[in-house]
Coordinates of C-alpha atoms in Angstrom, one line a residue:
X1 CA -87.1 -39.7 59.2
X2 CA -84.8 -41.0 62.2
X3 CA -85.7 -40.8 65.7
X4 CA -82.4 -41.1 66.9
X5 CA -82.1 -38.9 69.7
X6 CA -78.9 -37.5 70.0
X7 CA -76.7 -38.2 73.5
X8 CA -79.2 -40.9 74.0
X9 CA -77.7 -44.2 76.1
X10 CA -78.6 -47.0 73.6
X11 CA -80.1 -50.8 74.8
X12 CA -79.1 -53.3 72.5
X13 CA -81.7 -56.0 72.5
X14 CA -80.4 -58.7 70.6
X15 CA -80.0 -61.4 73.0
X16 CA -82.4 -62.8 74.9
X17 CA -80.6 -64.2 77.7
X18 CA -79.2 -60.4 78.6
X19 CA -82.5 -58.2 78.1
X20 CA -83.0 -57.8 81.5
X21 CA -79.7 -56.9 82.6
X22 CA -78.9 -54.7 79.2
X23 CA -82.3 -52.5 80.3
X24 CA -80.7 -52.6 83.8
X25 CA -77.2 -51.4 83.1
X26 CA -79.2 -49.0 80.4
X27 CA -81.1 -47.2 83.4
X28 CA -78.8 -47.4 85.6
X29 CA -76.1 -45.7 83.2
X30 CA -78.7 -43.0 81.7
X31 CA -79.8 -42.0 85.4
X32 CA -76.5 -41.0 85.6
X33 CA -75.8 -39.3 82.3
X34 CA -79.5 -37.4 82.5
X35 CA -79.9 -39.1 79.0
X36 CA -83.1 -41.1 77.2
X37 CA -82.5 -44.6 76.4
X38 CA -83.1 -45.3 72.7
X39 CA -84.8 -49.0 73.0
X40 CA -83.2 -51.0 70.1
X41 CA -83.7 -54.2 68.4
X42 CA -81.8 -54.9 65.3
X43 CA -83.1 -58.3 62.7
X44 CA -82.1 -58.3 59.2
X45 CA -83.9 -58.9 56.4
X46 CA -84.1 -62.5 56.0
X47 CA -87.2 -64.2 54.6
X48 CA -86.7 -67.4 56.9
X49 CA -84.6 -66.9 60.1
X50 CA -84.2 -69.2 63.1
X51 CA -86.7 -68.3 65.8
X52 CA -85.3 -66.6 68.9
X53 CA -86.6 -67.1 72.4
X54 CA -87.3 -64.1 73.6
X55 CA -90.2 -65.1 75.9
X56 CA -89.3 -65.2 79.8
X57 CA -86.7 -62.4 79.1
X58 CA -88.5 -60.2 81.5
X59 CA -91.2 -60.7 84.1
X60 CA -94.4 -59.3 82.2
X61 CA -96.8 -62.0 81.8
X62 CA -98.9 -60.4 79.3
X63 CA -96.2 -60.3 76.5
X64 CA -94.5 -63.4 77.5
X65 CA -97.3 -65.2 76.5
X66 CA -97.7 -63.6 72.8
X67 CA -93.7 -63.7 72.7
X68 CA -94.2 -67.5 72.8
X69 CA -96.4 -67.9 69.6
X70 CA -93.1 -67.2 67.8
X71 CA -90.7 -69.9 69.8
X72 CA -93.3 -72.5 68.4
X73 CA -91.7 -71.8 64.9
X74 CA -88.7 -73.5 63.6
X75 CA -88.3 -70.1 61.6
X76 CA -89.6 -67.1 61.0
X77 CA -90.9 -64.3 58.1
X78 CA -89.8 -60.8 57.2
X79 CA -93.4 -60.3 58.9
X80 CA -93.4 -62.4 61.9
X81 CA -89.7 -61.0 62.6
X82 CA -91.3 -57.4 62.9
X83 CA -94.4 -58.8 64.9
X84 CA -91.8 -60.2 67.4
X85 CA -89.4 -57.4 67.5
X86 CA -92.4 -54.6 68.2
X87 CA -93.9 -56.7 70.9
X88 CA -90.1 -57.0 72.5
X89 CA -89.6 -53.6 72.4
X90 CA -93.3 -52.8 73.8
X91 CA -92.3 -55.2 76.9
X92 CA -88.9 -53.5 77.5
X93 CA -90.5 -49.9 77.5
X94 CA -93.1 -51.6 79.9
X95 CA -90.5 -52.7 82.1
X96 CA -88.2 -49.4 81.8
X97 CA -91.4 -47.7 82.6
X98 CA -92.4 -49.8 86.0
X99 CA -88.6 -49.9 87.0
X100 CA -87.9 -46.0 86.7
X101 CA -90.7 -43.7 86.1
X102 CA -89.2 -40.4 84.9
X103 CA -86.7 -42.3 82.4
X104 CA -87.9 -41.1 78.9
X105 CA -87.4 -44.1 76.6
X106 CA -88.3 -44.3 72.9
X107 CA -87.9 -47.4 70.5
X108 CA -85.1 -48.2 67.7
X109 CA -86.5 -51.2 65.1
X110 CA -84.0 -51.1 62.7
X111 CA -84.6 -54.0 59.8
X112 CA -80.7 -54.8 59.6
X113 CA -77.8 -56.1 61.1
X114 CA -76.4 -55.2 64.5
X115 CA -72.7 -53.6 63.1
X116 CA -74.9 -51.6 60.9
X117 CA -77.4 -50.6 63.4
X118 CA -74.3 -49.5 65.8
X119 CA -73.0 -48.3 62.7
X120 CA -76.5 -45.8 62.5
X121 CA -76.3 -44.6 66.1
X122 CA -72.8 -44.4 67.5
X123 CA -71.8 -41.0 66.2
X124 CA -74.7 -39.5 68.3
X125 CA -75.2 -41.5 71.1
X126 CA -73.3 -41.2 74.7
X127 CA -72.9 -45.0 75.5
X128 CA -73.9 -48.0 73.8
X129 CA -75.2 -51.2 76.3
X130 CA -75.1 -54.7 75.0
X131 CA -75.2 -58.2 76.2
X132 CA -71.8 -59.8 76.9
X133 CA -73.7 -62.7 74.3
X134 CA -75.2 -61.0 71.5
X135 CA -77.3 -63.4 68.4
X136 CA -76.0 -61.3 65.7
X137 CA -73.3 -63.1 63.5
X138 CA -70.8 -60.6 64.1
X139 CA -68.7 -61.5 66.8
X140 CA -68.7 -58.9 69.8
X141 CA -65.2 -57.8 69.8
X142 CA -66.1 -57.0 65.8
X143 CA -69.0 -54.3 67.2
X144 CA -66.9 -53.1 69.6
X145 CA -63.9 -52.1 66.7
X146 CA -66.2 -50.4 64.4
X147 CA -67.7 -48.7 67.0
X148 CA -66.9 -44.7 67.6
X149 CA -68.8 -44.2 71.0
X150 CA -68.4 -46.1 74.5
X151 CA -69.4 -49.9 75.2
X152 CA -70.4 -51.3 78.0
X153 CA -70.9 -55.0 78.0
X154 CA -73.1 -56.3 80.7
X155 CA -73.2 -59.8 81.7
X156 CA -76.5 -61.3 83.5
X157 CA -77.8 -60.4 86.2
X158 CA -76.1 -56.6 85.9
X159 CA -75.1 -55.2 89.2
X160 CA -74.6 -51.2 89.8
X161 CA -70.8 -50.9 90.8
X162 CA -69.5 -48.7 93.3
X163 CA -65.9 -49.4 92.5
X164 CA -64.3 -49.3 88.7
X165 CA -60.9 -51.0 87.8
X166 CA -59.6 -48.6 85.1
X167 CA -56.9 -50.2 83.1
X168 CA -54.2 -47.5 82.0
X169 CA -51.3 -48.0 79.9
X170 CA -50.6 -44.7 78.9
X171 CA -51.9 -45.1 75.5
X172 CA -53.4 -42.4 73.1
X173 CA -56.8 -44.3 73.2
X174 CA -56.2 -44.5 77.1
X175 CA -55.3 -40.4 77.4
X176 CA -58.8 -39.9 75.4
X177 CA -60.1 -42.1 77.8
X178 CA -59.0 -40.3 81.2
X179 CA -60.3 -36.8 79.8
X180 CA -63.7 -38.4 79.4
X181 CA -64.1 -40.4 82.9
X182 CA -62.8 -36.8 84.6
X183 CA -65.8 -35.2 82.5
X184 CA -69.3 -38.0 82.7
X185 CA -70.9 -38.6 85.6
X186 CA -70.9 -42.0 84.4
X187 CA -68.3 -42.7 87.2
X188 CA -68.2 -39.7 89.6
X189 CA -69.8 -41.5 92.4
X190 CA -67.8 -44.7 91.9
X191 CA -64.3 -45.0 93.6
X192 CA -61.9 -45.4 90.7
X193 CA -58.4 -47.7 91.0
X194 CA -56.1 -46.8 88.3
X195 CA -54.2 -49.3 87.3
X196 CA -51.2 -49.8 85.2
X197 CA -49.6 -53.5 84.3
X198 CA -45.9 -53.0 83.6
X199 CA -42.4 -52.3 85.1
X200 CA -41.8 -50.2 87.9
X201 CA -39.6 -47.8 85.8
X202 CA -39.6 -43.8 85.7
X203 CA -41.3 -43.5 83.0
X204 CA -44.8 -45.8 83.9
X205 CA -44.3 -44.2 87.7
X206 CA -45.1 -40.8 86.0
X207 CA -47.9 -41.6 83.5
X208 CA -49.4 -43.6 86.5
X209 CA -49.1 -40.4 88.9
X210 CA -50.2 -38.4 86.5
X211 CA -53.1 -40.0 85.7
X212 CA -54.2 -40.5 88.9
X213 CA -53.6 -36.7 89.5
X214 CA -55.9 -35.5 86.6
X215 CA -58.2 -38.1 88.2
X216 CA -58.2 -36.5 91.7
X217 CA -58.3 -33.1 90.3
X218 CA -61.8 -34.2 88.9
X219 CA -63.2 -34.6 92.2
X220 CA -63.1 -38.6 91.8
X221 CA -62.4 -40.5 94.6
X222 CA -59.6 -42.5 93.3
X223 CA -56.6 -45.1 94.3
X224 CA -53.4 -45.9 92.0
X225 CA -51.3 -49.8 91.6
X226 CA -48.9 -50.4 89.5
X227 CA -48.2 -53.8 89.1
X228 CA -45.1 -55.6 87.8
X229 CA -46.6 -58.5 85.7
X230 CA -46.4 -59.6 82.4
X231 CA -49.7 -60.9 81.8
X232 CA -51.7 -57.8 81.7
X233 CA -54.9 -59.6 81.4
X234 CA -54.2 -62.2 84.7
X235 CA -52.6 -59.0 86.8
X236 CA -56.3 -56.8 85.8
X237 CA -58.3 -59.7 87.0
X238 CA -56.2 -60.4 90.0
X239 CA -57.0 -57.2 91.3
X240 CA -60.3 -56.9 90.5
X241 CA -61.1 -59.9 92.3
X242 CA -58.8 -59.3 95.2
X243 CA -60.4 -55.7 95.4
X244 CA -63.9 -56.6 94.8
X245 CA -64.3 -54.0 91.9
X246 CA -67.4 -54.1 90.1
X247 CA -66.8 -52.8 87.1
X248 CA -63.9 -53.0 84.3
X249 CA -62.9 -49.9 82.4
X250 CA -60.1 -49.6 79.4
X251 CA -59.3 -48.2 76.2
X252 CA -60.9 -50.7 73.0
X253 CA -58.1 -52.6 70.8
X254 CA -55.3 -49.8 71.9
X255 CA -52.2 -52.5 70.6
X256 CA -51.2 -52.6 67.2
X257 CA -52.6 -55.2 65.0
X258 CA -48.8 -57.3 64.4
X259 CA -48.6 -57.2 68.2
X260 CA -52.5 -58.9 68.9
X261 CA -51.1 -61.0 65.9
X262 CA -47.9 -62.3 68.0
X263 CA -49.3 -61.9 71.3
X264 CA -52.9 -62.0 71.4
X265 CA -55.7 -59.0 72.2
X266 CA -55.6 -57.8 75.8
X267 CA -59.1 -56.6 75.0
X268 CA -60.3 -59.9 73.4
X269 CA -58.6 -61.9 76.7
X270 CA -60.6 -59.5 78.9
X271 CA -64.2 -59.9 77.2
X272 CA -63.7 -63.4 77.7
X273 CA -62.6 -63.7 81.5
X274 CA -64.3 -60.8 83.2
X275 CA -67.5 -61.4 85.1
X276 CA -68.3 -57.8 86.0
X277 CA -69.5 -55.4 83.1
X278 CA -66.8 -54.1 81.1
X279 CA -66.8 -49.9 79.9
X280 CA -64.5 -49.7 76.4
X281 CA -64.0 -46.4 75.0
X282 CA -62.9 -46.5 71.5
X283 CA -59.4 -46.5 69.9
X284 CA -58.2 -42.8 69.7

């Protein structure tokens, strides 16, 4: 029987250099959406599998020390694997629990890859966290395609935004997009730039205004750019660092797949140059 709680915000705890700011981003998202975070650590069934530091991850001495047992091993069992997994997830609900009290938490040890285990809870959960690195072989813009529910990658340390860059370019998956941040309280105390890379034509001056209408008429305290450039990805993080925006929102792999062919993925570019968490929502 599953103990997937539905419209739970799920911790992805698969790399140990992002635990910490995964559980971080992971409170700070569900004590937003009123939601439980579903704890979960994905290994597959492999009888000898590199060991994994996971020791140090997070500042409880009394599992470190146990943690390390298993970084003295070139591999590990089926066994050992689940030994280490159930003490991880025993140290993050420790630390949920000292860092937010009236969080409810609950733990996720699924025996399988990570695509699968996203596989298992993305059609009930609100918003999946995971660590800009993640262990699994998958590669993270593969988990972020096969996804159906929101990502939100987290680099190390997390830090709670209070401003959000949200990249429009009056896509399908981008329209789905803007009727969800004008419903979540994800983003409602955030101030939200809408921004759209393109030319300053009719057409992009009205999907912009819009946009930025629908965004206003939500209550969100919101400002609009549209900026002439080419290179959508250098124009985003121009104005993200120019504005000091703390957090990076689009739509997930909205171009067609000849055009990432001949030009290359705006959301693949993106993963790889941003330094603030990044919010996808999946392609419409």
């Amino acid at each position: 029987m599953s103990n997937l709680k539905p419209d739970s915000v799920i911790a992805c705890l698969d790399c140990p250099d992002h635990v910490q700011a995964v559980l971080e981003a992971s409170m700070w998202a569900a004590t937003r959406l009123q939601a439980p975070i579903g704890l979960l650590h994905s290994v597959p069934s492999l009888q000898q599998k590199a060991a994994v530091n996971y020791s140090g991850c997070l500042n409880i001495d009394d599992e470190n020390t146990l943690l390390e047992q298993f970084t003295n091993k070139e591999h590990l069992s089926n066994c050992e694997l689940k030994a280490q997994g159930k003490l991880l997830l025993h140290q993050a609900t420790t630390y949920c629990e000292q860092q937010r009290q009236k969080l409810k938490t609950y733990t996720l040890h699924r025996h399988e890859n990570l695509s699968e285990s996203i596989d298992y809870v993305d059609d009930k959960a609100q918003l999946i966290v995971i660590g800009h690195h993640v262990t699994c072989k998958s590669t993270l813009s593969r988990l972020i395609r096969v996804s159906l529910c929101p990502i939100l990658v987290t680099h190390a340390p997390f830090l709670p935004p209070t401003t959000a860059l949200f990249a429009f370019d009056n896509s399908p998956t981008c329209h789905k997009m803007l009727n969800w941040l004008c419903k979540t309280p994800l983003i409602r105390a955030l101030t939200v730039h809408i921004v759209m890379v393109g030319k300053e034509n009719s057409e992009n001056c009205d999907a912009l205004r819009e946009a930025y209408a629908r965004l206003k008429q939500a209550g969100i305290k919101s400002k609009k750019a549209l900026l002439d450039c080419r290179d959508v990805t250098a124009a985003l993080n121009y104005y993200q660092t120019e504005n000091d925006i703390g957090l990076l929102m689009s739509g997930a792999f909205g171009q067609s797949r000849l055009r990432e062919l001949l030009q290359g993925s705006d959301t693949e570019k993106l993963l790889v140059s941003t330094q603030t968490p990044y919010l996808l929502f999946p392609k419409a």
